[in-house]
mmCIF file of C-alpha atoms in Angstrom:
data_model
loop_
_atom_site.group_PDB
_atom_site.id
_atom_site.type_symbol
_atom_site.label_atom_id
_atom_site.label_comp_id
_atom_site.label_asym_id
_atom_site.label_seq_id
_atom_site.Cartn_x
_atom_site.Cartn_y
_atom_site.Cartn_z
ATOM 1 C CA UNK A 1 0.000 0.000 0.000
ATOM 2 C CA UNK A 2 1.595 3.516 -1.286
ATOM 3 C CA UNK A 3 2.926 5.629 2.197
ATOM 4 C CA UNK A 4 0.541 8.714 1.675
ATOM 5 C CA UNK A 5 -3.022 6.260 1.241
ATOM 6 C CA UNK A 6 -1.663 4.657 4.817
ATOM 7 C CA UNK A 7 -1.095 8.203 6.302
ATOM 8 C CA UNK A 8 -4.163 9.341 4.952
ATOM 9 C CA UNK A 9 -6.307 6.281 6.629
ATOM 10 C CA UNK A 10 -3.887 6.405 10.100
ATOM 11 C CA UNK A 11 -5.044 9.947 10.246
ATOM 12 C CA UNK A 12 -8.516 9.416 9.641
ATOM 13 C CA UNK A 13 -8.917 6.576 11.966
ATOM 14 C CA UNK A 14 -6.919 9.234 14.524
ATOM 15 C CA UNK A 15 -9.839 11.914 14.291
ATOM 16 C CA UNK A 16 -12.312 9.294 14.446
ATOM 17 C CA UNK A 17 -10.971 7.603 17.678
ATOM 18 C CA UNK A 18 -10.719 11.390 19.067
ATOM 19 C CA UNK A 19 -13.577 12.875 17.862
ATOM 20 C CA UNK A 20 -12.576 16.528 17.183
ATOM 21 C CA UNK A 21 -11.697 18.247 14.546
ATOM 22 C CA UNK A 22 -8.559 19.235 12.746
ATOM 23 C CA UNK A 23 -6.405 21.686 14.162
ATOM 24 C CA UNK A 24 -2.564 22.183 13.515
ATOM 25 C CA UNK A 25 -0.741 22.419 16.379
ATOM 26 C CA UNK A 26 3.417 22.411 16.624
ATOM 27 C CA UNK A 27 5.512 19.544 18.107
ATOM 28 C CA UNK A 28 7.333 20.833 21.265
ATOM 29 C CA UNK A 29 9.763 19.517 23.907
ATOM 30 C CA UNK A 30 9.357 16.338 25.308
ATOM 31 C CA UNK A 31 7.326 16.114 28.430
ATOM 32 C CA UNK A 32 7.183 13.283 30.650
ATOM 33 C CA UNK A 33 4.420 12.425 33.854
ATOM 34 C CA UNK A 34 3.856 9.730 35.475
ATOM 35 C CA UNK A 35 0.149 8.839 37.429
ATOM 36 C CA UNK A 36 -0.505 6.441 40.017
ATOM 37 C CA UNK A 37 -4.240 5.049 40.926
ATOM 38 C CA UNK A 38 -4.061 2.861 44.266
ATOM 39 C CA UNK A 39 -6.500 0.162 45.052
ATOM 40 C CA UNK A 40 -9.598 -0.139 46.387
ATOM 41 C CA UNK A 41 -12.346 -2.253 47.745
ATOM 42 C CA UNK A 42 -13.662 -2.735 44.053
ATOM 43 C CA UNK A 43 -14.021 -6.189 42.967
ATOM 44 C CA UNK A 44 -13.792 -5.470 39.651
ATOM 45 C CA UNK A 45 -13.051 -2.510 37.686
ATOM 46 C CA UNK A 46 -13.604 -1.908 33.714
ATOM 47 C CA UNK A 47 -10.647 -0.159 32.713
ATOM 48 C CA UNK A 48 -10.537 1.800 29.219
ATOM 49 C CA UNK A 49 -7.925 3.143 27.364
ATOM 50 C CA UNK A 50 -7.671 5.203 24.392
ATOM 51 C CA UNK A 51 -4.951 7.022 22.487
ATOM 52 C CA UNK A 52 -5.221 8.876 19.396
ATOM 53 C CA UNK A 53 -1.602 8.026 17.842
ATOM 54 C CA UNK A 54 1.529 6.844 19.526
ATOM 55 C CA UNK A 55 3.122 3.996 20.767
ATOM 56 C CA UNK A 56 1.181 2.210 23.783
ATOM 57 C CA UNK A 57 2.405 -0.630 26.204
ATOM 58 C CA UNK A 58 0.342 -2.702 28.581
ATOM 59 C CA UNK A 59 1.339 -5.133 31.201
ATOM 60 C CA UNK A 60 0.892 -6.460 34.440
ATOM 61 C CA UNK A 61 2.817 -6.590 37.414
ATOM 62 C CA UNK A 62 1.743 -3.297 39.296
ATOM 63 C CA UNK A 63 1.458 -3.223 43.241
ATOM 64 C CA UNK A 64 -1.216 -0.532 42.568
ATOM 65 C CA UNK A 65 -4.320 -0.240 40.394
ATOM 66 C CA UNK A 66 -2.573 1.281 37.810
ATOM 67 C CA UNK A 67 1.528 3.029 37.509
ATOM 68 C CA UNK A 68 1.475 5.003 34.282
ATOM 69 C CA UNK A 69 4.586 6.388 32.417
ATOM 70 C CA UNK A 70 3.717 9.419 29.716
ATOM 71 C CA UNK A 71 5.856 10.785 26.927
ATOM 72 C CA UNK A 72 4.551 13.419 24.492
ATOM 73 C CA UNK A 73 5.454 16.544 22.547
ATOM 74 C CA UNK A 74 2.008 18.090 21.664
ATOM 75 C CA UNK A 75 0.628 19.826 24.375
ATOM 76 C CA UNK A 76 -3.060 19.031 23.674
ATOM 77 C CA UNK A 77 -2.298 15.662 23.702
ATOM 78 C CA UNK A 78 -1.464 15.202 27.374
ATOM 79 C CA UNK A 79 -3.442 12.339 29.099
ATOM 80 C CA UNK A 80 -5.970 12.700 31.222
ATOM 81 C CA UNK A 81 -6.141 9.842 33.896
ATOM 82 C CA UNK A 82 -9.617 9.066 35.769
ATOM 83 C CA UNK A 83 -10.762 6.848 37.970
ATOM 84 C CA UNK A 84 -14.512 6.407 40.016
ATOM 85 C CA UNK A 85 -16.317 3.522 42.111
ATOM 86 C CA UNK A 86 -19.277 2.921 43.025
ATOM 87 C CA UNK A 87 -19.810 -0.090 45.971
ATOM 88 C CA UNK A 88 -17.961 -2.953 44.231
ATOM 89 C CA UNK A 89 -17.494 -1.903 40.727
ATOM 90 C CA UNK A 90 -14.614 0.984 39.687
ATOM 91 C CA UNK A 91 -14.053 2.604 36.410
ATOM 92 C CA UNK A 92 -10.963 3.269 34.845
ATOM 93 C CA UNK A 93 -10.593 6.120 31.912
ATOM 94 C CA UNK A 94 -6.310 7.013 30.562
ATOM 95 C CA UNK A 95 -7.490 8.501 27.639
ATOM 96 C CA UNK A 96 -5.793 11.143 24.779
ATOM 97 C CA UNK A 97 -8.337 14.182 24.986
ATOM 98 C CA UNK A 98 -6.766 15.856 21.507
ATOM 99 C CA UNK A 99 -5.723 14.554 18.304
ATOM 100 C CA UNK A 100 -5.057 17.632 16.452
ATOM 101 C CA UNK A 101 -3.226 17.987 13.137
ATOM 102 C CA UNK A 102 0.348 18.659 14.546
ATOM 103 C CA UNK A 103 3.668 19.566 12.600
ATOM 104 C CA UNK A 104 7.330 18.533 13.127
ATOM 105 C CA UNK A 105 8.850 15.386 14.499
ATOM 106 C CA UNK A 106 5.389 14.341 16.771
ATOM 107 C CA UNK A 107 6.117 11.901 19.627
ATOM 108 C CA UNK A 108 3.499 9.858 22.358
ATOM 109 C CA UNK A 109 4.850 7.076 24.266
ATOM 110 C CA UNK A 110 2.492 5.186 26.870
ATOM 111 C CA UNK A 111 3.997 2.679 29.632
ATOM 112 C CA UNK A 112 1.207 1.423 31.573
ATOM 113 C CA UNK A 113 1.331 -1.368 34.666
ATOM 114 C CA UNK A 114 -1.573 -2.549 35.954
ATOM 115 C CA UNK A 115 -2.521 -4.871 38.954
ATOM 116 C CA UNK A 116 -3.019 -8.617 38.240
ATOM 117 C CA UNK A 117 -5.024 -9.111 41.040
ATOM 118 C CA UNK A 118 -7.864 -7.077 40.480
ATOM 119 C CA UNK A 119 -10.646 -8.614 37.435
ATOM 120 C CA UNK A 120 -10.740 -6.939 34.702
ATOM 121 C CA UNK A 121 -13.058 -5.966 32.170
ATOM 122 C CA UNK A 122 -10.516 -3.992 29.495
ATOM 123 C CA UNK A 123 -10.990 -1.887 26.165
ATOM 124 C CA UNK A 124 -8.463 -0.685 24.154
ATOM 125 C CA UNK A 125 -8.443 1.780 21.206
ATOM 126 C CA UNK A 126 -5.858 2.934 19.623
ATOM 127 C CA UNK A 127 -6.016 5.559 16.128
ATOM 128 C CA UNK A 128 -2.901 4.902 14.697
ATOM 129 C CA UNK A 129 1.145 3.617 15.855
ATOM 130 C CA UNK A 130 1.866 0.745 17.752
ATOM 131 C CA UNK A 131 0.557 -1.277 20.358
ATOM 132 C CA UNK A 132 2.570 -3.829 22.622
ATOM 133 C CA UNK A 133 0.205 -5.560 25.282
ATOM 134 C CA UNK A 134 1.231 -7.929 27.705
ATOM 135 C CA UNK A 135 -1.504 -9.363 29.355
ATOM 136 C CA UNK A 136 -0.668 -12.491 29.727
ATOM 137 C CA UNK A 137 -0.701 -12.012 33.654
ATOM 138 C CA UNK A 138 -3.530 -10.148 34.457
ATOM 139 C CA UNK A 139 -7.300 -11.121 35.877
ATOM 140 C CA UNK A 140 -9.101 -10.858 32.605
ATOM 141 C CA UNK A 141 -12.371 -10.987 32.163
ATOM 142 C CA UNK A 142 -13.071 -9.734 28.471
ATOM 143 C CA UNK A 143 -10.305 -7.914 26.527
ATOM 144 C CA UNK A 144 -11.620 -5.680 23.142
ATOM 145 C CA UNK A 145 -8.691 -3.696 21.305
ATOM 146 C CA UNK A 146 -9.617 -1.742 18.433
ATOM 147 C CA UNK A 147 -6.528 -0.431 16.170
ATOM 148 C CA UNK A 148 -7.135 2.173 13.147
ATOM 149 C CA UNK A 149 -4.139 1.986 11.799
ATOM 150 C CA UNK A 150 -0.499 -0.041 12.649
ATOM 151 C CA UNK A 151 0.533 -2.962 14.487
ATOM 152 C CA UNK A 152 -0.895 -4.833 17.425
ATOM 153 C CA UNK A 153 1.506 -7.303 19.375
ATOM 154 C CA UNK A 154 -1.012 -8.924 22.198
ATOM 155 C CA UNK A 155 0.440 -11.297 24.410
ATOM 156 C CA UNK A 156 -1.630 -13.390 26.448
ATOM 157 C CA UNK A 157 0.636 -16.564 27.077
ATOM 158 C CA UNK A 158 -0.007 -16.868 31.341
ATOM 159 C CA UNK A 159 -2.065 -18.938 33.408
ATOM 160 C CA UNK A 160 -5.653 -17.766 33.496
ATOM 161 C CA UNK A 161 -8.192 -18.412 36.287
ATOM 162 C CA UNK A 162 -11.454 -17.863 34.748
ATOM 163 C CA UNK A 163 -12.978 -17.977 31.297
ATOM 164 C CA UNK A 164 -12.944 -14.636 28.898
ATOM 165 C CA UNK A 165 -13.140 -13.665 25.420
ATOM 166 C CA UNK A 166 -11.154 -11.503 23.437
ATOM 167 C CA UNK A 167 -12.666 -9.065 20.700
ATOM 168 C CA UNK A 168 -10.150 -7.569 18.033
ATOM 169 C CA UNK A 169 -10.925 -5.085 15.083
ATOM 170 C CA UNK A 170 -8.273 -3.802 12.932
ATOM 171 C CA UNK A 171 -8.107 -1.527 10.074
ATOM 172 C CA UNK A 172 -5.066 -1.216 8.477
ATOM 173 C CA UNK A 173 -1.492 -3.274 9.883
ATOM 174 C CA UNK A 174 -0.920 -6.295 11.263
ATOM 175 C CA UNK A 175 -1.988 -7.936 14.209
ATOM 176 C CA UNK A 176 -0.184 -10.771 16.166
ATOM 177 C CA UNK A 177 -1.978 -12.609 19.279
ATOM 178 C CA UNK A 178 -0.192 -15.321 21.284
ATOM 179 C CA UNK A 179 -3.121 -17.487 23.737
ATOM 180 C CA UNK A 180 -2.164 -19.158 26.895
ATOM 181 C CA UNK A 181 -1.042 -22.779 27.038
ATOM 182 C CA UNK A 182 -2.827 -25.497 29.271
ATOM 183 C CA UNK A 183 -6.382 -24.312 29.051
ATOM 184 C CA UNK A 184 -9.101 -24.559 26.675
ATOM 185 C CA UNK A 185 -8.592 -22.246 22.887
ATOM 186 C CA UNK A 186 -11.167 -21.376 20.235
ATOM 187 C CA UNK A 187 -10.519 -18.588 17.576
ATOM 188 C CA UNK A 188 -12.770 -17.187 14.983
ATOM 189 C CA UNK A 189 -10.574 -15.066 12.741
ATOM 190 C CA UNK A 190 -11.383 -13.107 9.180
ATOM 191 C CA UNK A 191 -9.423 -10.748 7.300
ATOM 192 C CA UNK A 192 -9.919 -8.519 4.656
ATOM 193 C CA UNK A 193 -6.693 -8.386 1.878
ATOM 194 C CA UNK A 194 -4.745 -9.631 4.255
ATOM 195 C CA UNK A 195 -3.734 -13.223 5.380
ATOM 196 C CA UNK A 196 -4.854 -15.117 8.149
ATOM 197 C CA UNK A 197 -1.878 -17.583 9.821
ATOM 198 C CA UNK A 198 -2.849 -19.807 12.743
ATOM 199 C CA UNK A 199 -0.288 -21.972 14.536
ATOM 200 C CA UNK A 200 -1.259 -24.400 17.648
ATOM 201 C CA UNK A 201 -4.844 -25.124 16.667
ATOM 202 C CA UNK A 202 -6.749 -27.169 14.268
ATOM 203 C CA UNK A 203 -9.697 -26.279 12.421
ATOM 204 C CA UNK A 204 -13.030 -27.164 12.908
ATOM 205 C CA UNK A 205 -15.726 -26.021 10.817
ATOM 206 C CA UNK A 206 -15.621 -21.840 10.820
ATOM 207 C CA UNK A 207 -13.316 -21.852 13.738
ATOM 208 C CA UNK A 208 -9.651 -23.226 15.293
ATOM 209 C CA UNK A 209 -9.588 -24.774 18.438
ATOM 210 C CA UNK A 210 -7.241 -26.945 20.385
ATOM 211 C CA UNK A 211 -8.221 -30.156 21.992
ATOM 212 C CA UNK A 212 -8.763 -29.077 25.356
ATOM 213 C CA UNK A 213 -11.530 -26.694 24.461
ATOM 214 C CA UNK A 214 -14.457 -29.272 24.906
ATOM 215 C CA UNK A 215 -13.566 -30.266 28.760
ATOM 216 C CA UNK A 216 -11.329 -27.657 29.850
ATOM 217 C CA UNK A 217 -12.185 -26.113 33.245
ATOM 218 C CA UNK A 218 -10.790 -22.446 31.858
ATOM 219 C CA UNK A 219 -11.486 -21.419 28.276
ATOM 220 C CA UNK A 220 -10.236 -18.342 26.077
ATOM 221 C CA UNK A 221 -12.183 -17.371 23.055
ATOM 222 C CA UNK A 222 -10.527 -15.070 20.502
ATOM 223 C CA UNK A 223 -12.733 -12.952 17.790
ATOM 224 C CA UNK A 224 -10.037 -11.120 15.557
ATOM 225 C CA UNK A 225 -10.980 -9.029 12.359
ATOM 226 C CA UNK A 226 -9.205 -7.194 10.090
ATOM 227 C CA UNK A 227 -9.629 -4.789 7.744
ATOM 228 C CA UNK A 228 -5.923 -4.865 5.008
ATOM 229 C CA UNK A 229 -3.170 -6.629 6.861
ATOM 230 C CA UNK A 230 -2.335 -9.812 8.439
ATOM 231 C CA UNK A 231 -3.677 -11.828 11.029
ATOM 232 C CA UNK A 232 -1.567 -14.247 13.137
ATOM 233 C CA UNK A 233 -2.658 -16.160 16.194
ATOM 234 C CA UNK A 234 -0.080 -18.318 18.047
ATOM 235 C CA UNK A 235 -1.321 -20.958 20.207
ATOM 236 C CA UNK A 236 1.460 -23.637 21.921
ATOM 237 C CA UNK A 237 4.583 -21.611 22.662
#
């Protein structure tokens, strides 16, 4: 695909995720914050995160709710970091509140750590860059990433507890999943021009699955579509 068509549809998809309109705006110095939420008596918390354009990483491993590392350049794109409960349920919002047109070398880097002990309901969205998300270790309950435009690398080799699905929808890139071993796997994946590779899993009518999907005590069940670009889901390593 020619270089301007991609940058055209990357920043279409950004001003869609956003939903604002276009204004220019200069790159500037890089700024760097970091946000901490600590936990709570929540049981479960729906956590949603959603960045215009950049490069975003997700993992586990945080003694809190949630430690956050930001780097941008364009002021308007600084991220805005919420959290609310209510009795047992919280709410969870690190989201990009601009995505104006913006000029020179433009720069957004997210680091986020979040808890594995706390269950998680998760939604990702992401315009256009890169997205890196290790997930492998955390309390899942239903995972949905939506990606304009770039690459999605979700890893979700662990040891889950409990049963979730996994939604993805992607536009224009690549996306590469890698599922858990020892548990029960079923994955319904379509792609546009792109390919579609599955590893680990046999096929079985409109779907892959292994063979512990019929009497396995924990199952994961992966929806992936794509728009132009390439599909991969690893299962077994």
């Amino acid at each position: 695909m020619r270089p301007k068509l991609v940058i055209a549809i990357a920043a279409v998809a950004l001003l869609t995720v956003a939903g604002c309109k276009l204004n220019i705006e200069p790159a500037g110095p890089m700024q760097h914050e970091t946000k901490t939420v600590d936990r709570d008596k929540s049981e479960l918390v729906h956590a949603e995160v959603t960045m215009g354009a950049g490069e975003l990483k997700i993992r586990g491993g945080s003694s809190k709710l949630l430690d956050a590392d930001f780097e941008y350049n364009v002021p308007s794109w600084k991220p805005q970091v919420k959290y609310e409960s209510s009795g047992f349920r919280g709410k969870l919002i690190i989201a990009q509140p601009s995505a104006s047109g913006t000029q020179g070398n433009v720069k957004s880097k997210w680091d986020l750590r979040i808890s594995d002990e706390v269950p998680l309901d998760m939604l990702v969205k992401l315009g256009a860059g890169e997205a890196g998300l290790n997930l492998g270790s955390l309390s899942l309950r239903s995972l949905e990433v939506d990606l304009g435009a770039g690459q999605l690398k979700l890893d979700l080799r662990g040891n889950p507890q409990r049963d979730y699905d996994v939604k993805i929808r992607g536009g224009v890139g690549e996306a590469t999943v890698w599922l858990p071993k020892g548990v029960g796997l079923r994955a319904d994946a379509h792609g546009g021009i792109g390919g579609i590779n599955v590893e680990g899993l046999e096929k079985n009518g409109d779907f892959w699955q292994n063979s512990a999907y019929e009497h396995s005590k924990v199952t994961v069940r992966v929806d992936v579509r794509g728009g132009v670009g390439n599909i991969n889901v690893i299962a077994g390593q």
